[in-house]
Coordinates of C-alpha atoms in Angstrom, one line a residue:
M1 CA 194.5 152.8 79.2
D2 CA 193.4 152.3 82.6
L3 CA 190.7 154.4 81.7
V4 CA 190.0 152.9 78.8
S5 CA 190.2 149.0 81.0
E6 CA 187.9 150.6 83.8
M7 CA 185.4 152.3 81.2
I8 CA 185.3 148.4 79.2
V9 CA 184.9 147.0 81.8
D10 CA 182.1 149.7 83.6
G11 CA 180.2 148.9 79.5
V12 CA 180.5 144.9 80.6
L13 CA 178.9 145.4 83.4
A14 CA 176.2 147.8 82.4
L15 CA 175.3 145.3 79.6
L16 CA 175.4 142.3 82.2
L17 CA 173.3 144.8 84.1
I18 CA 170.6 145.5 81.2
S19 CA 170.7 141.5 80.2
S20 CA 169.8 140.8 84.1
I21 CA 167.2 142.8 84.3
T22 CA 165.8 142.0 81.0
V23 CA 165.6 138.2 82.4
S24 CA 164.5 139.5 85.4
I25 CA 161.5 140.8 83.3
I26 CA 160.7 138.2 81.5
V27 CA 161.3 135.5 84.3
Y28 CA 158.3 138.2 86.3
R29 CA 156.2 138.0 83.6
R30 CA 156.2 134.1 83.6
L31 CA 156.0 133.8 87.0
G32 CA 152.6 136.3 86.9
T33 CA 151.4 133.8 84.5
I34 CA 151.7 131.3 86.7
R35 CA 150.4 132.4 89.5
E36 CA 147.4 133.9 87.4
G37 CA 147.5 130.0 86.5
Q38 CA 147.8 128.7 90.0
A39 CA 145.0 131.0 90.4
Q40 CA 142.3 129.5 88.3
L41 CA 143.4 125.9 89.0
R42 CA 142.6 125.9 92.1
T43 CA 139.4 127.5 91.2
L44 CA 138.3 124.3 88.9
V45 CA 140.0 121.9 91.4
D46 CA 137.1 123.9 94.1
D47 CA 134.5 123.6 91.5
L48 CA 135.5 119.8 91.6
N49 CA 135.5 118.8 94.9
R50 CA 131.7 120.5 95.0
A51 CA 131.4 118.3 92.1
V52 CA 132.0 115.9 94.0
Q53 CA 131.0 116.9 97.2
D54 CA 127.2 117.3 94.8
A55 CA 127.8 113.7 93.3
Q56 CA 128.4 111.9 97.2
K57 CA 125.1 113.4 98.0
S58 CA 123.6 112.9 94.5
V59 CA 124.1 109.1 95.7
A60 CA 123.5 108.8 99.1
G61 CA 119.4 110.6 98.4
L62 CA 119.3 107.6 96.4
K63 CA 121.0 104.6 97.6
Q64 CA 117.7 106.1 100.1
S65 CA 115.6 105.7 97.5
A66 CA 116.5 102.6 96.6
V67 CA 116.4 102.0 100.2
D68 CA 112.3 103.3 100.7
V69 CA 111.2 102.1 97.0
E70 CA 112.2 98.3 97.9
E71 CA 110.8 98.4 101.3
R72 CA 108.1 99.7 100.0
L73 CA 107.9 97.0 97.0
Q74 CA 108.6 94.4 99.4
S75 CA 105.4 95.4 101.7
Q76 CA 103.3 95.0 98.4
V77 CA 105.0 91.8 97.3
Q78 CA 103.8 90.4 101.0
K79 CA 99.7 91.8 100.7
A80 CA 100.1 90.1 97.1
G81 CA 101.0 87.2 98.2
S82 CA 98.1 87.0 101.1
L83 CA 95.5 88.4 98.5
A84 CA 96.5 85.6 96.0
D85 CA 96.9 82.6 99.0
E86 CA 92.6 83.9 100.3
L87 CA 92.1 84.3 96.3
G88 CA 93.1 80.8 96.1
M89 CA 90.8 79.9 98.8
I90 CA 88.2 82.0 97.5
T91 CA 88.3 79.8 94.0
E92 CA 88.2 76.7 96.0
A93 CA 85.7 77.1 98.4
G94 CA 83.4 78.5 95.0
N95 CA 84.7 74.6 92.3
N96 CA 83.6 72.9 96.0
L97 CA 80.0 75.2 95.6
A98 CA 80.2 74.0 92.4
D99 CA 80.7 70.5 93.0
R100 CA 78.0 70.4 95.2
I101 CA 75.8 72.2 93.5
E102 CA 76.6 70.2 90.3
R103 CA 76.3 66.9 92.0
G104 CA 72.5 68.0 93.0
L105 CA 71.3 69.0 90.0
T106 CA 72.7 65.9 88.7
G107 CA 70.9 64.0 91.9
T108 CA 67.8 65.6 91.4
T109 CA 67.4 64.5 87.3
A110 CA 68.4 60.9 87.9
K111 CA 65.6 60.5 91.5
A112 CA 63.1 62.4 89.3
E113 CA 59.9 60.4 89.3
P114 CA 58.8 59.5 85.6
E115 CA 55.0 60.8 85.7
D116 CA 55.9 64.0 85.6
A117 CA 58.3 63.8 82.3
P118 CA 57.2 67.4 81.0
A119 CA 58.1 69.1 83.3
K120 CA 60.9 66.7 83.6
K121 CA 62.3 68.2 80.5
A122 CA 61.5 71.2 81.2
S123 CA 63.4 71.2 84.7
S124 CA 66.5 69.2 82.7
K125 CA 67.1 71.9 80.7
Q126 CA 67.3 74.1 83.0
Q127 CA 69.7 72.4 85.3
Q128 CA 71.8 71.4 81.7
E129 CA 72.0 75.4 81.4
I130 CA 73.1 76.0 85.4
L131 CA 75.8 73.2 84.6
A132 CA 77.1 75.1 81.5
A133 CA 77.2 78.6 83.3
L134 CA 78.6 77.3 86.4
R135 CA 81.2 75.2 83.8
E136 CA 81.9 78.3 82.0
A137 CA 82.5 80.6 84.9
R138 CA 85.3 78.2 86.1

């Protein structure tokens, strides 16, 4: 019986050895799959890291562009303000000049001598046309 029990023990050990080898092979394959997935994950993380760095550079570029545009816009707003002030002064001077011309034209009409009636009518008509043109220009 000694031989039979040794054979049974040897058989059980052989079965255990075969099952452990089989389990080891399965575990090895799964570890290979995990390593492969880990390499893909590392590549994915590297790509994501590069994309984040590119996005940060783009945001920095956008901020700089916004600052440049703001400076140019501020300069243009200042120029527009000064031009608007200058245009206001020119308009005021033009209005003053038009008022003076109007007063001069209407003042000479009132001082015209009665003996120049036909000339007065022609002059008055021209003055009225000039006044109408000045009023339209305002």
